[in-house]
Coordinates of C-alpha atoms in Angstrom, one line a residue:
Chain A
M377 CA 208.2 -64.0 146.5
R378 CA 211.8 -63.2 147.6
L379 CA 214.3 -61.1 145.1
V380 CA 217.4 -59.2 145.7
L381 CA 216.2 -56.2 143.9
T382 CA 217.8 -52.7 143.7
G383 CA 215.0 -49.8 144.4
N384 CA 214.1 -48.5 140.1
Y385 CA 213.9 -53.1 139.9
A386 CA 211.7 -52.8 142.8
A387 CA 209.7 -49.5 141.5
A388 CA 209.5 -52.0 138.3
Y389 CA 207.9 -54.8 139.8
A390 CA 205.0 -53.0 142.1
A391 CA 204.1 -50.7 137.9
K392 CA 203.5 -54.9 137.5
A393 CA 202.2 -56.2 140.4
A394 CA 199.4 -53.0 140.3
K395 CA 198.6 -53.5 136.9
V396 CA 199.6 -50.5 134.9
E397 CA 198.1 -50.5 131.6
V398 CA 200.1 -48.3 130.2
V399 CA 203.7 -46.6 130.8
S400 CA 205.5 -43.3 129.3
A401 CA 208.7 -42.7 130.2
Y402 CA 212.2 -41.5 128.8
P403 CA 215.4 -42.6 130.3
I404 CA 217.8 -40.6 132.4
T405 CA 220.2 -41.1 135.3
P406 CA 219.4 -42.6 137.5
Q407 CA 216.1 -44.0 136.5
T408 CA 217.0 -45.6 133.5
Q409 CA 216.3 -49.1 135.4
V410 CA 213.2 -47.6 136.0
V411 CA 211.9 -48.3 132.4
E412 CA 214.2 -50.3 130.8
K413 CA 213.0 -53.2 133.3
L414 CA 208.9 -52.1 132.1
S415 CA 209.8 -52.0 128.8
E416 CA 211.6 -56.4 129.5
F417 CA 208.0 -56.7 131.0
I418 CA 206.2 -56.0 128.4
E419 CA 208.2 -57.0 125.2
R420 CA 208.5 -60.1 127.1
G421 CA 204.7 -60.3 127.6
E422 CA 204.5 -60.6 131.4
M423 CA 202.9 -57.2 131.5
N424 CA 199.7 -56.5 129.1
A425 CA 200.5 -52.8 129.4
R426 CA 201.5 -50.0 126.6
Y427 CA 204.8 -49.1 126.3
I428 CA 204.8 -45.4 125.1
R429 CA 208.2 -44.1 123.8
V430 CA 208.2 -40.3 123.6
E431 CA 211.0 -37.8 122.4
S432 CA 210.8 -36.3 126.1
E433 CA 209.5 -35.6 129.8
H434 CA 207.1 -33.2 129.0
S435 CA 206.3 -35.3 126.3
A436 CA 206.3 -38.6 127.8
M437 CA 203.9 -36.6 131.3
A438 CA 201.6 -35.5 128.1
A439 CA 201.0 -39.1 126.9
C440 CA 200.4 -40.4 130.5
I441 CA 197.4 -37.9 131.1
G442 CA 196.1 -38.7 127.6
A443 CA 195.9 -41.8 128.7
A444 CA 194.9 -42.0 132.7
M445 CA 192.6 -39.6 130.7
A446 CA 191.2 -42.8 128.4
G447 CA 190.8 -44.5 131.2
A448 CA 194.5 -46.8 131.9
R449 CA 195.8 -47.2 135.1
V450 CA 199.5 -45.4 134.3
F451 CA 203.0 -45.0 135.7
T452 CA 206.4 -42.6 135.3
A453 CA 209.6 -42.3 136.5
T454 CA 212.3 -39.1 135.9
S455 CA 214.4 -38.1 137.6
A456 CA 216.3 -33.7 138.3
H457 CA 216.0 -32.2 134.5
G458 CA 214.3 -35.3 133.4
L459 CA 211.2 -33.8 135.8
I460 CA 211.9 -30.6 135.8
Y461 CA 211.5 -30.6 132.1
M462 CA 208.4 -32.5 132.8
S463 CA 207.0 -29.4 135.3
E464 CA 204.2 -27.7 133.3
M465 CA 203.0 -31.8 132.6
L466 CA 202.9 -31.9 136.3
W467 CA 200.3 -28.9 136.9
W468 CA 198.0 -30.6 133.6
A469 CA 198.3 -33.8 135.4
A470 CA 197.1 -32.4 138.9
G471 CA 194.3 -30.5 137.8
A472 CA 193.1 -32.7 135.9
R473 CA 192.6 -34.3 138.7
L474 CA 194.5 -37.8 137.4
P475 CA 195.2 -40.1 139.4
I476 CA 199.2 -40.5 137.6
V477 CA 201.4 -42.5 140.0
M478 CA 205.3 -41.1 139.4
G479 CA 208.8 -42.4 140.7
V480 CA 211.1 -40.1 141.6
I481 CA 214.6 -41.0 141.5
T482 CA 215.5 -37.5 143.7
R483 CA 219.1 -36.3 141.4
A484 CA 220.9 -32.9 142.0
M485 CA 220.1 -30.0 140.0
A486 CA 222.9 -29.3 137.1
P487 CA 225.4 -26.9 137.0
P488 CA 227.6 -28.4 138.4
W489 CA 226.6 -31.5 136.3
S490 CA 225.6 -34.0 139.4
I491 CA 223.5 -37.5 138.9
W492 CA 224.0 -38.6 142.7
S493 CA 221.1 -37.4 145.5
D494 CA 219.3 -34.0 146.9
H495 CA 215.6 -33.5 147.0
C496 CA 215.6 -30.0 145.5
D497 CA 214.2 -32.2 142.1
L498 CA 211.0 -33.1 144.0
L499 CA 210.7 -30.3 146.8
S500 CA 210.3 -27.4 144.1
L501 CA 207.3 -29.2 143.2
R502 CA 206.0 -29.7 145.8
D503 CA 203.2 -27.1 145.5
I504 CA 201.5 -28.0 142.0
G505 CA 199.3 -30.5 143.3
W506 CA 201.0 -33.4 143.4
I507 CA 200.9 -36.2 146.7
I508 CA 204.5 -36.4 147.4
Y509 CA 205.7 -39.7 149.6
F510 CA 209.4 -40.1 149.7
C511 CA 211.2 -44.2 150.4
E512 CA 214.1 -45.3 152.1
N513 CA 214.8 -48.6 150.8
A514 CA 213.5 -50.2 148.2
Q515 CA 211.2 -52.5 149.4
E516 CA 209.2 -49.5 151.1
V517 CA 209.2 -48.7 147.0
F518 CA 207.9 -51.8 146.1
D519 CA 204.7 -51.4 148.8
T520 CA 204.2 -47.4 148.6
I521 CA 204.0 -47.5 144.9
I522 CA 201.2 -49.8 144.6
Q523 CA 199.7 -47.4 148.0
A524 CA 200.0 -44.6 146.1
Y525 CA 197.9 -45.9 143.1
K526 CA 195.4 -47.0 145.9
V527 CA 195.5 -43.1 147.1
A528 CA 195.4 -41.6 144.4
E529 CA 192.6 -43.2 143.0
N530 CA 190.7 -42.8 146.0
E531 CA 187.5 -40.9 145.0
E532 CA 187.3 -37.8 147.8
V533 CA 191.2 -37.5 146.9
L534 CA 191.6 -37.7 142.5
L535 CA 195.1 -36.3 142.6
P536 CA 198.4 -37.9 140.8
A537 CA 200.5 -38.5 143.1
M538 CA 205.3 -39.3 143.2
V539 CA 207.4 -41.3 145.3
G540 CA 210.4 -40.1 145.8
W541 CA 214.0 -42.4 146.7
D542 CA 217.3 -41.0 146.4
A543 CA 219.6 -42.1 143.5
F544 CA 221.9 -44.3 143.9
Q545 CA 221.9 -44.9 147.7
T546 CA 218.3 -46.4 146.7
S547 CA 218.3 -47.1 143.6
H548 CA 221.1 -48.6 142.6
T549 CA 221.6 -50.1 146.2
A550 CA 220.6 -54.3 146.1
E551 CA 218.0 -55.5 148.9
P552 CA 216.4 -58.5 149.6
V553 CA 212.3 -57.6 148.2
D554 CA 209.3 -59.8 149.2
V555 CA 207.4 -59.1 145.8
L556 CA 204.0 -59.6 145.6
S557 CA 201.9 -61.7 142.3
P558 CA 199.0 -58.7 140.1
D559 CA 196.9 -61.7 141.9
E560 CA 197.9 -61.1 145.4
V561 CA 197.8 -56.7 145.0
S562 CA 194.5 -56.7 143.4
K563 CA 192.6 -57.9 146.5
Y564 CA 194.4 -54.7 147.5
L565 CA 194.2 -52.4 144.6
P566 CA 191.1 -53.3 142.6
P567 CA 191.0 -51.9 138.3
R568 CA 190.6 -48.2 138.0
R569 CA 187.7 -47.0 138.2
P570 CA 186.6 -44.7 135.4
L571 CA 186.7 -41.1 137.5
P572 CA 186.9 -38.1 138.1
Y573 CA 186.0 -38.4 133.6
V574 CA 186.7 -40.7 131.1
I575 CA 186.8 -39.5 127.2
D576 CA 184.1 -40.8 125.7
F577 CA 183.2 -40.1 121.9
E578 CA 179.4 -39.9 122.3
R579 CA 179.7 -37.3 124.6
P580 CA 182.6 -34.8 123.8
F581 CA 184.6 -32.2 125.9
T582 CA 186.9 -29.3 126.9
H583 CA 188.9 -30.6 129.5
G584 CA 191.0 -27.1 131.3
S585 CA 189.6 -24.1 129.1
L586 CA 189.7 -20.8 130.0
C587 CA 188.0 -19.9 133.7
Y588 CA 187.1 -16.5 134.3
P589 CA 188.1 -15.1 138.1
D590 CA 185.0 -16.0 139.2
R591 CA 185.4 -19.5 139.0
Y592 CA 189.3 -20.3 138.9
M593 CA 189.9 -20.5 142.8
E594 CA 187.0 -23.2 143.6
F595 CA 189.4 -26.1 141.2
R596 CA 192.3 -24.8 143.7
Y597 CA 190.3 -24.9 146.7
L598 CA 188.0 -28.1 145.8
M599 CA 192.7 -29.3 145.2
D600 CA 193.2 -28.4 148.1
L601 CA 190.9 -29.7 149.9
S602 CA 191.1 -33.0 148.5
M603 CA 195.0 -32.9 148.7
S604 CA 194.5 -33.0 153.6
K605 CA 191.3 -35.4 152.6
A606 CA 194.7 -37.6 150.8
K607 CA 196.3 -37.3 155.0
K608 CA 193.6 -40.5 156.0
A609 CA 193.4 -41.3 152.5
I610 CA 197.3 -42.8 152.9
V611 CA 197.3 -43.6 156.0
E612 CA 194.0 -46.6 156.2
A613 CA 196.0 -47.4 152.5
D614 CA 198.8 -48.1 154.7
E615 CA 197.4 -49.7 157.6
E616 CA 195.4 -52.2 155.3
Y617 CA 198.0 -53.2 153.1
G618 CA 199.5 -53.9 156.1
D619 CA 196.6 -55.7 157.7
L620 CA 196.9 -57.9 154.0
F621 CA 200.5 -57.9 153.3
G622 CA 201.9 -57.6 156.9
R623 CA 204.4 -54.6 156.6
K624 CA 203.0 -50.6 157.2
Y625 CA 205.1 -48.2 157.8
G626 CA 203.9 -45.4 160.2
G627 CA 200.9 -43.9 157.4
V628 CA 202.2 -40.2 157.4
L629 CA 205.4 -40.9 159.4
E630 CA 207.4 -43.4 160.9
K631 CA 208.8 -43.0 164.2
Y632 CA 212.1 -44.4 166.1
L633 CA 212.5 -44.0 170.0
C634 CA 210.6 -41.6 170.4
E635 CA 209.0 -41.8 173.3
D636 CA 210.4 -40.7 176.2
A637 CA 213.0 -38.4 173.2
E638 CA 214.2 -35.2 174.5
I639 CA 215.6 -34.8 170.9
A640 CA 213.6 -35.4 167.9
V641 CA 215.8 -36.3 164.8
V642 CA 213.9 -35.0 161.2
T643 CA 215.1 -37.0 158.1
M644 CA 214.1 -38.3 154.9
G645 CA 214.5 -40.4 152.3
V646 CA 217.7 -42.8 152.3
L647 CA 219.8 -41.1 155.5
S648 CA 216.9 -42.3 157.7
G649 CA 219.3 -45.8 157.7
D650 CA 221.8 -44.2 159.0
A651 CA 219.6 -41.6 161.3
R652 CA 218.7 -44.5 162.9
Y653 CA 221.5 -45.9 163.9
A654 CA 223.3 -42.7 165.1
V655 CA 220.2 -42.7 167.4
D656 CA 221.2 -46.0 168.9
I657 CA 224.2 -44.8 169.1
L658 CA 224.1 -41.4 171.3
R659 CA 221.0 -44.0 172.9
K660 CA 224.6 -45.7 174.2
E661 CA 225.3 -43.2 175.3
G662 CA 223.1 -41.4 177.7
Y663 CA 221.7 -39.2 174.8
K664 CA 217.3 -39.2 174.9
V665 CA 217.3 -39.3 171.2
G666 CA 214.1 -40.4 169.1
L667 CA 213.4 -40.4 164.7
V668 CA 211.0 -39.2 163.2
R669 CA 211.1 -40.2 159.9
L670 CA 208.2 -37.9 157.2
R671 CA 207.1 -40.8 153.8
V672 CA 204.7 -37.9 153.3
V673 CA 205.7 -33.9 152.7
R674 CA 202.3 -32.7 150.4
P675 CA 199.6 -33.6 152.2
F676 CA 202.2 -32.2 154.9
P677 CA 201.6 -33.9 157.4
S678 CA 200.9 -31.0 159.6
S679 CA 199.0 -32.1 163.2
E680 CA 201.4 -35.1 163.2
L681 CA 204.1 -33.6 162.7
K682 CA 203.1 -31.0 165.9
K683 CA 202.1 -33.6 168.5
E684 CA 205.6 -35.3 167.9
L685 CA 208.1 -32.7 168.7
K686 CA 206.3 -29.3 170.0
S687 CA 207.0 -30.6 173.4
K688 CA 211.2 -31.5 172.9
K689 CA 213.7 -30.0 173.3
L690 CA 216.0 -29.9 170.1
V691 CA 214.3 -31.4 166.8
C692 CA 217.4 -31.8 164.8
V693 CA 215.6 -30.9 161.7
I694 CA 218.3 -32.6 158.1
D695 CA 217.4 -31.2 154.7
R696 CA 218.4 -32.8 151.7
N697 CA 217.6 -29.4 150.0
I698 CA 218.1 -25.9 150.2
S699 CA 215.7 -23.8 149.4
I700 CA 218.9 -20.7 148.0
G701 CA 218.1 -17.7 150.2
R702 CA 216.3 -19.1 153.2
G703 CA 217.9 -22.2 154.0
G704 CA 216.1 -26.2 154.0
I705 CA 212.3 -26.4 153.2
L706 CA 211.2 -29.8 155.7
G707 CA 213.2 -27.3 158.5
T708 CA 211.3 -24.7 157.0
E709 CA 207.7 -25.7 157.1
I710 CA 208.9 -27.4 160.9
K711 CA 209.7 -24.3 162.3
A712 CA 206.8 -22.8 160.9
L713 CA 204.4 -25.9 162.9
L714 CA 206.5 -25.0 166.2
K715 CA 206.6 -21.3 166.7
N716 CA 204.4 -21.3 169.4
S717 CA 206.3 -24.1 171.0
S718 CA 209.1 -24.4 173.4
A719 CA 211.3 -26.7 170.8
N720 CA 214.3 -25.5 169.2
V721 CA 214.4 -26.4 166.0
V722 CA 218.3 -26.4 164.3
N723 CA 218.0 -26.9 160.8
V724 CA 220.8 -28.5 159.1
V725 CA 221.1 -27.8 155.1
A726 CA 223.7 -31.9 154.4
G727 CA 224.1 -34.5 151.6
I728 CA 223.5 -31.8 148.9
G729 CA 224.5 -32.8 145.8
G730 CA 225.2 -36.6 147.1
R731 CA 228.0 -35.5 149.0
D732 CA 228.2 -38.5 152.1
V733 CA 226.7 -38.2 155.3
S734 CA 227.5 -41.3 157.1
Y735 CA 225.8 -42.1 161.2
E736 CA 229.3 -40.2 162.3
D737 CA 228.2 -37.4 160.9
I738 CA 224.6 -37.4 162.1
V739 CA 226.3 -38.3 166.2
N740 CA 228.3 -34.9 164.9
I741 CA 225.0 -32.8 164.4
V742 CA 222.6 -33.6 166.8
K743 CA 226.0 -32.7 169.4
R744 CA 226.3 -29.8 168.1
S745 CA 223.1 -28.5 167.3
L746 CA 222.3 -29.2 171.1
D747 CA 225.2 -27.6 172.0
L748 CA 224.5 -24.5 170.2
V749 CA 220.8 -24.5 171.8
E750 CA 222.7 -24.9 175.2
K751 CA 224.4 -21.8 174.8
G752 CA 221.4 -19.6 173.2
E753 CA 223.4 -19.5 169.6
V754 CA 221.1 -21.3 167.3
P755 CA 220.7 -19.7 163.4
E756 CA 217.9 -19.9 161.4
Y757 CA 219.9 -22.9 159.6
M758 CA 223.7 -24.4 158.9
W759 CA 225.7 -25.8 156.2
Y760 CA 227.0 -29.4 157.1
G761 CA 230.0 -29.9 156.0
I762 CA 231.0 -27.2 153.4
D763 CA 234.8 -27.0 153.2
K764 CA 235.5 -23.6 154.7
E765 CA 239.1 -22.9 152.9
Y766 CA 237.6 -23.7 149.6
V767 CA 235.0 -20.4 150.1
V768 CA 237.7 -18.7 151.5
K769 CA 239.3 -19.2 148.1
A770 CA 236.9 -18.4 145.6
V771 CA 235.3 -15.0 147.5
G772 CA 238.2 -13.9 150.0
E773 CA 235.4 -14.9 153.2
Y774 CA 233.8 -16.7 155.4
Y775 CA 231.4 -15.4 157.3
E776 CA 227.4 -17.1 156.9
P777 CA 224.8 -18.6 156.1
P778 CA 226.8 -20.5 159.3
A779 CA 228.3 -24.1 158.3
L780 CA 228.4 -26.4 161.4
Chain B
M1499 CA 177.0 -47.7 144.6
E1500 CA 176.0 -43.2 144.1
S1501 CA 179.0 -40.9 145.0
K1502 CA 177.9 -37.7 146.6
I1503 CA 180.8 -35.9 144.6
K1504 CA 180.2 -34.7 140.9
F1505 CA 183.0 -35.9 138.6
D1506 CA 182.4 -32.9 136.0
L1507 CA 182.5 -29.9 139.2
I1508 CA 185.9 -31.0 140.7
T1509 CA 188.0 -30.6 137.2
P1510 CA 187.4 -27.6 134.5
I1511 CA 185.2 -29.5 132.4
S1512 CA 182.8 -28.0 129.5
Y1513 CA 180.7 -29.3 126.7
P1514 CA 180.9 -27.9 123.2
G1515 CA 177.5 -25.5 122.6
E1516 CA 177.8 -22.2 120.7
G1517 CA 179.1 -19.0 121.5
S1518 CA 179.7 -20.0 125.0
A1519 CA 182.3 -17.2 125.5
G1520 CA 179.8 -14.3 123.7
A1521 CA 178.7 -12.4 120.8
T1522 CA 182.3 -11.6 120.1
G1523 CA 181.0 -10.2 116.8
S1524 CA 181.5 -7.2 118.4
W1525 CA 185.1 -7.3 118.8
R1526 CA 185.0 -6.7 114.7
V1527 CA 187.1 -3.4 113.3
F1528 CA 186.9 -5.5 109.2
K1529 CA 184.1 -6.6 107.7
P1530 CA 184.5 -10.1 105.7
I1531 CA 182.2 -10.2 102.8
I1532 CA 181.9 -12.4 100.3
D1533 CA 181.6 -11.8 96.0
R1534 CA 179.5 -15.1 95.4
E1535 CA 180.2 -14.2 91.3
K1536 CA 183.8 -14.6 92.4
C1537 CA 183.4 -18.0 94.5
R1538 CA 184.4 -20.8 93.1
K1539 CA 182.0 -22.9 96.5
C1540 CA 186.0 -25.0 97.7
L1541 CA 184.8 -24.1 101.3
L1542 CA 188.9 -23.3 101.7
C1543 CA 187.6 -20.3 104.3
W1544 CA 184.8 -22.3 106.0
L1545 CA 188.1 -25.2 106.7
Y1546 CA 190.9 -21.7 107.6
C1547 CA 188.1 -20.0 110.1
P1548 CA 189.7 -20.8 112.9
E1549 CA 186.4 -19.4 115.3
A1550 CA 183.7 -22.0 112.8
A1551 CA 182.6 -18.8 112.0
I1552 CA 181.9 -19.8 108.8
R1553 CA 178.7 -21.7 107.8
V1554 CA 178.0 -23.8 104.5
S1555 CA 174.8 -22.2 102.8
E1556 CA 172.6 -25.4 100.5
E1557 CA 173.7 -24.3 97.7
N1558 CA 177.0 -25.0 99.0
Y1559 CA 178.4 -21.8 99.9
P1560 CA 180.5 -20.3 102.4
E1561 CA 178.0 -18.0 104.9
I1562 CA 179.8 -15.5 107.8
I1563 CA 178.4 -16.0 111.5
Y1564 CA 179.2 -11.9 111.7
E1565 CA 177.5 -13.5 115.4
Y1566 CA 181.2 -14.5 116.1
C1567 CA 183.3 -13.8 113.6
K1568 CA 185.7 -11.0 114.8
G1569 CA 187.4 -10.1 110.8
C1570 CA 190.4 -12.1 111.7
G1571 CA 190.9 -11.6 107.2
I1572 CA 192.5 -15.4 107.7
C1573 CA 189.6 -15.5 105.1
A1574 CA 190.4 -13.3 102.9
N1575 CA 194.2 -14.1 102.8
E1576 CA 193.0 -18.2 101.8
C1577 CA 190.8 -17.5 99.3
P1578 CA 192.6 -18.6 95.3
V1579 CA 190.4 -16.3 94.1
K1580 CA 189.8 -12.9 96.6
A1581 CA 186.1 -13.7 96.3
I1582 CA 186.6 -12.3 100.2
S1583 CA 187.0 -8.8 101.2
M1584 CA 188.3 -7.3 104.5
V1585 CA 185.8 -3.5 104.5
E1586 CA 185.8 -1.3 107.6
E1587 CA 182.9 -1.1 109.9

């Protein structure tokens, strides 16, 4: 069935198609339509699920943990301050190895108050043991949420999964979406098996009680081990989905015109559409450019990225996030991967707080990055699109970090 | 299909057992002593004990399990008839 859906509505349809049994969430812009639609489905009896209303995101995740421990398939969604308020419970969900799936509609953190997209909220939680997917459009949101259950519930993985998409540009933009019915999806996603454990009143247990230094480390090791297995599970889940329903996304990375490329642009999320268009323009001008879009941040596609990028003349990583005092998060990781290769990595921080990054900006970024590589003047990282006059007015000077 | 993964070993699950943290009675500085003359068997002390270190005897009197009692004194504080005194070890 083809419907015109926003990214947020596509997420709600995906949770319905995955036969989610419990939803617990607290509304926040720009996530609100996800849970509005789900509550509508549940209220109308179109979805056989319980909607647990809560007073905060911290409680929403606590309710998700309880429901998942009772054996249910669980879904929630949040953004920015809701996500960070929830963050303590996110550690509990991961450590409890519960296959919860959560939509994260990325939004810039305050202050100053903002409702527009950047990826700082989601990426600040990259180290806690959740699988992290990131989508480009509404169709991918729908498909990825279903794939995320397949991966999270894989008995060799058993880790929760976040599925990210950009505020407004993906969350509120309506596009034609191929929607699968719960019956169609059940061929791909069987009912959740009660793993790793389910609350049993006949045999009560305590979860997560005090663990001494002689054993704690093994639990973290086992999470890391499962995360490394998740990569294969992600690729297989994408392949199987493609075989059954005709859409797949290249597993952990999507590549566009990469084979003969000397220059690779690396992006994540909705900017990738503009980046693809920019690649087409640059190709017409004679530049051998390709695009690598990260579809998964955790587990980090290290070997796949290294293989793809190590012999490029220029790797231009566009980060819609900033680790204050360090640079772009993806750029930092990719530089570490490529440190013993001949590739020159230019890390550009752009689009923070919803600042528009057009295809023209990306063409500009690539050309100027190439110029810096040719001059041998590549800085640690750069900001793109900073109003230097404002900076001088505010602090009297402008020097570094450099801004393109 | 039997899985090779032991699901209660990949996540920190523990099943209840007596004194799994050891004989915590050695932590005690003050020892609660119940005066059966004053005790009215209301069992508030048994209810409030945070360590479940009070058991109920056959005659329905509370009894301190000194092997685990840490000497926090909550029982003495809650006792409505002051039947529990805290005595230095």
